[in-house]
Coordinates of N, CA, C and O in Angstrom, one line a residue:
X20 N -9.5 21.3 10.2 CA -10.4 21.3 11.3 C -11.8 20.8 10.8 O -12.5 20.1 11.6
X21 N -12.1 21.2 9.7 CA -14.0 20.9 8.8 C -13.5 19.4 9.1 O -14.3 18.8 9.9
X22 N -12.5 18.7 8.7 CA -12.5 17.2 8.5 C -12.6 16.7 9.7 O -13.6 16.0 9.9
X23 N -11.8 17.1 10.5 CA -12.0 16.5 12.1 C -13.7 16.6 12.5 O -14.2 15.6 13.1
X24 N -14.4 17.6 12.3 CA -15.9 18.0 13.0 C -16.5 16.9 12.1 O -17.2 16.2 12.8
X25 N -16.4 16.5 10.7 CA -16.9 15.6 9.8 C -16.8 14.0 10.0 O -17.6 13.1 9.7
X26 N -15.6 14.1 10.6 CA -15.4 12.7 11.0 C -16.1 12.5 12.6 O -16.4 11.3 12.8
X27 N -16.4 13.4 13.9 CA -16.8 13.1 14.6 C -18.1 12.7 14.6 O -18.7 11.7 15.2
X28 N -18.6 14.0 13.3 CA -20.2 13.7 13.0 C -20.5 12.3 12.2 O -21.7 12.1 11.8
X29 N -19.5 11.7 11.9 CA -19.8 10.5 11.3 C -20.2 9.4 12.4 O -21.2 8.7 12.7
X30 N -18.5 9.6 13.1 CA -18.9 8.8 14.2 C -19.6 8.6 15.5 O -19.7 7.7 16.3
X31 N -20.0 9.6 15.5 CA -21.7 10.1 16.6 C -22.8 9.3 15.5 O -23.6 8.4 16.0
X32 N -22.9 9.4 14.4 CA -23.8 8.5 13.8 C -24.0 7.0 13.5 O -25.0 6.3 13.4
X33 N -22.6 6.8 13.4 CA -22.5 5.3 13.3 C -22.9 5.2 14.7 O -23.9 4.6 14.7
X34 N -22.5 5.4 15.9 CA -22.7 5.4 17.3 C -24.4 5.3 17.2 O -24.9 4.2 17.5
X35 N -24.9 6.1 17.0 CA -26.7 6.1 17.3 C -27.3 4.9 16.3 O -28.2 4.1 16.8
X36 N -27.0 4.8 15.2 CA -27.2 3.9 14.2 C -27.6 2.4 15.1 O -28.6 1.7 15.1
X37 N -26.3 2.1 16.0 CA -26.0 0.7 16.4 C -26.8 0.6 17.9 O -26.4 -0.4 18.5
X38 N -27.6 1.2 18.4 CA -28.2 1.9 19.2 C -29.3 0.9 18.7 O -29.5 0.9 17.5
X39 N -30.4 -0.3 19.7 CA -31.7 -0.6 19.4 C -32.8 0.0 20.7 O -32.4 -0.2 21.9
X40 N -33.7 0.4 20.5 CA -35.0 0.7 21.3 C -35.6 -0.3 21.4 O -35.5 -1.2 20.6
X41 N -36.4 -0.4 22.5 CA -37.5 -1.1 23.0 C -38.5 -0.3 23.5 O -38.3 0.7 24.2
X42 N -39.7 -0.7 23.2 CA -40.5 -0.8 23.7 C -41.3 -2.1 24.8 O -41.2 -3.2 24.3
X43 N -41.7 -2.1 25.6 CA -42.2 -3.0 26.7 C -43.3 -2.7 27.5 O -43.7 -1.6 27.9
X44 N -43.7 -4.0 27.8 CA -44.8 -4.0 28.7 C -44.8 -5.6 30.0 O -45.0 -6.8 29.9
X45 N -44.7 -4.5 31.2 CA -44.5 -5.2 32.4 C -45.8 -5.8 33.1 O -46.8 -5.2 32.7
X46 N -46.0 -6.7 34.0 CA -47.0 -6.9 34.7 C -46.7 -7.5 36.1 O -45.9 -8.5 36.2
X47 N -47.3 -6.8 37.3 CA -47.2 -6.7 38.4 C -48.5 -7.4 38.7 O -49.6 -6.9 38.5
X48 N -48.2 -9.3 39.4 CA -49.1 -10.0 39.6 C -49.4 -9.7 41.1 O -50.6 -10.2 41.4
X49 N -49.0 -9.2 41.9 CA -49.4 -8.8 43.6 C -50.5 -7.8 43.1 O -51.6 -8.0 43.7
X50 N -50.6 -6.8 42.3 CA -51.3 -5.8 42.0 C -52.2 -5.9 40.9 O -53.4 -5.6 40.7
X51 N -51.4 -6.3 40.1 CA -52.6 -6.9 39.1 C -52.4 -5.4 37.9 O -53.5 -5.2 37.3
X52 N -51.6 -4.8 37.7 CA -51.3 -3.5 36.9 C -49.9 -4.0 36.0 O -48.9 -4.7 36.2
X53 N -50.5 -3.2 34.9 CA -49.4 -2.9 33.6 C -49.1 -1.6 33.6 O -49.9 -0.7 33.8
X54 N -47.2 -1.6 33.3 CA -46.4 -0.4 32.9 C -45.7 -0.9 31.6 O -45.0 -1.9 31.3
X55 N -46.2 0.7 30.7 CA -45.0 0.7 30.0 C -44.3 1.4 29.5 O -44.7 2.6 29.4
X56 N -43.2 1.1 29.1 CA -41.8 1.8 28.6 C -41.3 1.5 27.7 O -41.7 0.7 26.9
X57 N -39.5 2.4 27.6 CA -39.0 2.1 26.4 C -38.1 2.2 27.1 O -38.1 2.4 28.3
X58 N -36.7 1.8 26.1 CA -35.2 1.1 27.0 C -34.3 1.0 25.6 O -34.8 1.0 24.5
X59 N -33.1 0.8 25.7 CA -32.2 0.4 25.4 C -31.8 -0.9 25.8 O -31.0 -1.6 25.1
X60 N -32.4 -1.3 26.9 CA -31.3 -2.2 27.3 C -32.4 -3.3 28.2 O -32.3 -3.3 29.4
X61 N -33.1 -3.9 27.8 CA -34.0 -4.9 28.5 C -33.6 -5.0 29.8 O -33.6 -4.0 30.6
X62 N -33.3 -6.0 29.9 CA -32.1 -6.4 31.0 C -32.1 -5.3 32.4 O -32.8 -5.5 33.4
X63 N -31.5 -4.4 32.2 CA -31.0 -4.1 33.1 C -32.0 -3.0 33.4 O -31.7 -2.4 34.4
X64 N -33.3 -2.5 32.7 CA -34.4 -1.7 32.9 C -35.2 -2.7 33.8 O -35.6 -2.4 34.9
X65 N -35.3 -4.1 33.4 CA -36.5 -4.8 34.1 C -35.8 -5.0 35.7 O -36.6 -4.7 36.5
X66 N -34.6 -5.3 36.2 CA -33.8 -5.3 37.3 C -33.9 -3.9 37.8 O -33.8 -3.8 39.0
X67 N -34.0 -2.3 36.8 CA -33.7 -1.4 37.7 C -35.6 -1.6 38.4 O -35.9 -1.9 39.6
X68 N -36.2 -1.5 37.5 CA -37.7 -1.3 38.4 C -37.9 -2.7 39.5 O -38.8 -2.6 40.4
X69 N -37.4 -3.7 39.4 CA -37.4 -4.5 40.6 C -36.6 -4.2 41.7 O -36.6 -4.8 42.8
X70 N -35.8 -3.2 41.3 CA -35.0 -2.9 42.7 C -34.5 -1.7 43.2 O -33.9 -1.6 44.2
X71 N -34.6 -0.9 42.6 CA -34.9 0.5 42.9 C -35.0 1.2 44.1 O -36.1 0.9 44.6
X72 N -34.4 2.1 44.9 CA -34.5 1.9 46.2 C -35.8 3.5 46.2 O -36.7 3.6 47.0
X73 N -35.7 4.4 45.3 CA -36.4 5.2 45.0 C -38.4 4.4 45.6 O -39.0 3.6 44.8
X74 N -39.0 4.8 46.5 CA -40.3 4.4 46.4 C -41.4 5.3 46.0 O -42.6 5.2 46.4
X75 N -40.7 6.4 45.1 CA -41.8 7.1 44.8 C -42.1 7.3 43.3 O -42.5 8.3 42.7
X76 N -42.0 6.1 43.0 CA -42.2 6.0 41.2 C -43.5 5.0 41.7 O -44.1 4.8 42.8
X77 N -43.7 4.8 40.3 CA -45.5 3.9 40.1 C -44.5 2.5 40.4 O -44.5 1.8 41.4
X78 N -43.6 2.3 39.2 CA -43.1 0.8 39.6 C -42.3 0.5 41.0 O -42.4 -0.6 41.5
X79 N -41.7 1.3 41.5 CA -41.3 0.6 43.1 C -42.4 0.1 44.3 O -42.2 -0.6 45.3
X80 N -43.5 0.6 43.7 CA -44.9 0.1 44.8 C -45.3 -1.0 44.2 O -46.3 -1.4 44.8
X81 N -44.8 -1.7 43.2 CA -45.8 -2.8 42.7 C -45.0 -4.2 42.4 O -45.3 -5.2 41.8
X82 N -43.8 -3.8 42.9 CA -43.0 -5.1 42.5 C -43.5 -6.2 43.2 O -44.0 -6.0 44.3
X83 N -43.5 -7.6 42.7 CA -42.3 -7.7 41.5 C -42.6 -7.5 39.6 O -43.7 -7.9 39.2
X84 N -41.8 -7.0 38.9 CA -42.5 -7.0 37.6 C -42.0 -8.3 37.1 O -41.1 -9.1 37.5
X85 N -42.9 -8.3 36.0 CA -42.7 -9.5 34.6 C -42.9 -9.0 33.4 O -43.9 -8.4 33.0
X86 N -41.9 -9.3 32.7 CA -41.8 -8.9 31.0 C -43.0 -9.7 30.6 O -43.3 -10.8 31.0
X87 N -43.8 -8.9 29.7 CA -45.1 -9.3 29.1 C -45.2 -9.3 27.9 O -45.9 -10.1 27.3
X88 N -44.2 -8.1 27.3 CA -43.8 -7.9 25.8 C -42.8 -7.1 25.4 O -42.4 -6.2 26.2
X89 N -42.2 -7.3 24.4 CA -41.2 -6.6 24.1 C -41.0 -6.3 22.5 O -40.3 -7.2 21.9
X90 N -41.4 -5.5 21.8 CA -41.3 -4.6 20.6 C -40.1 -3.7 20.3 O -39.6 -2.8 20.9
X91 N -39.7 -4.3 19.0 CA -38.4 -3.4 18.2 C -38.5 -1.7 18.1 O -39.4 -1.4 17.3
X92 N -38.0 -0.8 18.4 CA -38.6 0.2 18.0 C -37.3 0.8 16.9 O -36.1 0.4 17.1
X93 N -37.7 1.8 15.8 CA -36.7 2.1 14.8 C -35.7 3.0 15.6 O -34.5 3.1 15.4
X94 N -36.3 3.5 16.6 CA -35.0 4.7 17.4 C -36.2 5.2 18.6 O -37.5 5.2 18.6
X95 N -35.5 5.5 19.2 CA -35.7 6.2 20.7 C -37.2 7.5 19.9 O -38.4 7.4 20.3
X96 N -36.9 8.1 19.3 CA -37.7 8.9 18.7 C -39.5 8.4 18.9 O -40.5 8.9 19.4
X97 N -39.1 7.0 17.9 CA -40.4 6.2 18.1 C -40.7 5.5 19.3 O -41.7 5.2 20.0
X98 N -39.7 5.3 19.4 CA -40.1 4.2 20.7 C -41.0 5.6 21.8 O -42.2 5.4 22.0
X99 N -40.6 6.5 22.2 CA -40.8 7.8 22.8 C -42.6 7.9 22.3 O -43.6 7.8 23.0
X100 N -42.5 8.2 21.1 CA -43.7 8.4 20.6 C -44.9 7.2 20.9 O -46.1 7.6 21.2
X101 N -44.6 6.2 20.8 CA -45.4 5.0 20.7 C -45.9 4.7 22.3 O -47.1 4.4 22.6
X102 N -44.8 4.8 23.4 CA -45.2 5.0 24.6 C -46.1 6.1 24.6 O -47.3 6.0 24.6
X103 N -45.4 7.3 24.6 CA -47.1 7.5 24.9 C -48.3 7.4 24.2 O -49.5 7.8 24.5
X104 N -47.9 6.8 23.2 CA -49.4 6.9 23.0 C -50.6 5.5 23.3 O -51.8 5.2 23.1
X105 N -49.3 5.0 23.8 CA -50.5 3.4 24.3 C -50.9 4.1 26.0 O -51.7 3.8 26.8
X106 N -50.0 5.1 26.0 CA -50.1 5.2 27.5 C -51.4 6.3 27.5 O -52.0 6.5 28.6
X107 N -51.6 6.8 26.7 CA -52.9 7.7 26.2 C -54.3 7.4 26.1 O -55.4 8.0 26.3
X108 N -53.9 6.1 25.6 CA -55.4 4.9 25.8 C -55.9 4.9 26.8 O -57.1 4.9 26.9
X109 N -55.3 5.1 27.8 CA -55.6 4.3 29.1 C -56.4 3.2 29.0 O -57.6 3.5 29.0
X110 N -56.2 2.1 29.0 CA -57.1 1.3 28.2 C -56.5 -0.4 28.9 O -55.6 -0.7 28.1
X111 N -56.6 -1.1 29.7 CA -56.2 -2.3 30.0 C -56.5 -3.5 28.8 O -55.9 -4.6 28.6
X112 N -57.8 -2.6 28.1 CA -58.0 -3.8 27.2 C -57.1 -3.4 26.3 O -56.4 -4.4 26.3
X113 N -56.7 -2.9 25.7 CA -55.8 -2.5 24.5 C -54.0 -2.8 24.9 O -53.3 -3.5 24.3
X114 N -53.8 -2.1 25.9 CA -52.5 -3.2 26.8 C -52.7 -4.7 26.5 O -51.9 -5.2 25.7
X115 N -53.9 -5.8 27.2 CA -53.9 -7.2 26.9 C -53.9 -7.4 25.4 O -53.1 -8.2 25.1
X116 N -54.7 -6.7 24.2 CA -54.0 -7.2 23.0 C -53.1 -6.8 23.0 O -52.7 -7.7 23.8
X117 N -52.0 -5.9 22.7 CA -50.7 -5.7 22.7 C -49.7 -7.0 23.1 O -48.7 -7.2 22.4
X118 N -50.0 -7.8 24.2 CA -49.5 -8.5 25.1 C -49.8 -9.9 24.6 O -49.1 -10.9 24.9
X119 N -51.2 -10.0 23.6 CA -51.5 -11.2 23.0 C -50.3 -11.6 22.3 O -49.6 -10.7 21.9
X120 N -49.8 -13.2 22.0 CA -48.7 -13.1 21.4 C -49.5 -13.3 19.6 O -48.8 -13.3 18.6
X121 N -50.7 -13.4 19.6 CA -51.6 -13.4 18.2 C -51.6 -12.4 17.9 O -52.0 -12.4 16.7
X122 N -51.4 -11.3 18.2 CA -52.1 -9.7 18.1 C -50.9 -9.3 16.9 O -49.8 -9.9 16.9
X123 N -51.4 -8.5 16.1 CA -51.0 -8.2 15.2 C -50.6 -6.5 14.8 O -51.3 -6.1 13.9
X124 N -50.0 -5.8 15.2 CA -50.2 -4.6 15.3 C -50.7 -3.7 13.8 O -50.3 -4.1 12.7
X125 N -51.5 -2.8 14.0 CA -51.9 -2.1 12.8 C -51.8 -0.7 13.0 O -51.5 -0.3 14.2
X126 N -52.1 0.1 11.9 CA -52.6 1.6 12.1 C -51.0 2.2 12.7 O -49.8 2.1 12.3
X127 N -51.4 2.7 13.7 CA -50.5 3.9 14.4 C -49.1 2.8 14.8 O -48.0 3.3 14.7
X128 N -49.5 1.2 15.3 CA -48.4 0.5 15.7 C -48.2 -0.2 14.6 O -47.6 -1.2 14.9
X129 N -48.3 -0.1 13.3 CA -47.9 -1.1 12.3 C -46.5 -1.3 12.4 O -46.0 -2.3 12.0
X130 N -45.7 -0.4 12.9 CA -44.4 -0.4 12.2 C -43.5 -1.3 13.6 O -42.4 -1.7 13.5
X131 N -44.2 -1.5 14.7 CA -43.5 -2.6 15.7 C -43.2 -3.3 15.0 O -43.6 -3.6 13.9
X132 N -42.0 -3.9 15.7 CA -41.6 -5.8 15.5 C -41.5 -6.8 17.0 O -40.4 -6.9 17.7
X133 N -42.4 -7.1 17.1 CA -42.8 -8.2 18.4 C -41.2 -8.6 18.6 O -40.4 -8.6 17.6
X134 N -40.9 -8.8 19.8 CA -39.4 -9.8 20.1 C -39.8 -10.4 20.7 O -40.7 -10.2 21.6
X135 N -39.3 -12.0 20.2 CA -39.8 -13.0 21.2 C -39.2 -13.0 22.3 O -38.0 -12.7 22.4
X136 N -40.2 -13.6 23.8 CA -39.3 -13.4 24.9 C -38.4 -14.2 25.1 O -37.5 -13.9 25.9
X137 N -38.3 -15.1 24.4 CA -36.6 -16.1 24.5 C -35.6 -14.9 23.9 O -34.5 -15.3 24.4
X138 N -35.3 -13.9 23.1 CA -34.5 -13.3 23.2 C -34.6 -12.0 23.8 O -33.7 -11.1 23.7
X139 N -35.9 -12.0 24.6 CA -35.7 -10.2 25.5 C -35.0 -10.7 27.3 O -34.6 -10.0 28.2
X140 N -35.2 -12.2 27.4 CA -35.1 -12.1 28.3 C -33.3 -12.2 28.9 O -33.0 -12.1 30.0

């Protein structure tokens, strides 16, 4: 039985291992506002907030969105932590560097990896 619980806990980890995070940042040109998030799955996060039938989130009032950026995160853990804490700024200017494709992250974001949008999209 230890072997079987050993082998599941192996394979719940290789499972999480192959698992990538994102971090992102959307922009809503009718409104002129940035959101951001984290995801697993590009794609199908940027389509859920464009169409969502829910209208009581921030993003269903502001559609349509546009990918602005998209950052590697090491695991959900970080990606979690790093949202909020850009989201802590409250800060539009600090969102537009983020979004600069020159910007270079330091300090608290050093450990991002920019994705270029030819492969987030």
């Amino acid at each position: 039985a230890g072997g079987a619980k050993k082998d599941l806990h192996l394979c719940r980890s290789f499972f999480y291992i192959l698992i990538m995070y994102f971090l992102y940042i959307l922009h809503s040109e009718t409104a002129d506002k940035y959101y951001v998030g984290y995801t697993s799955n590009i794609q199908m996060r940027i389509e859920k907030h464009n169409s969502q039938t829910d209208f009581n989130t921030f993003t269903s009032k502001f559609r349509p969105w546009k990918l602005r950026a998209v950052f590697k995160c090491e695991s959900e853990k970080q990606a979690i932590t790093l949202e909020r804490f850009i989201k802590k700024q409250h800060s539009r200017k600090f969102i537009l560097k983020l979004i600069d494709p020159d910007f270079v992250p330091s300090g608290k974001l050093a450990q991002l990896v920019r994705v270029p949008h030819s492969l987030s999209r």
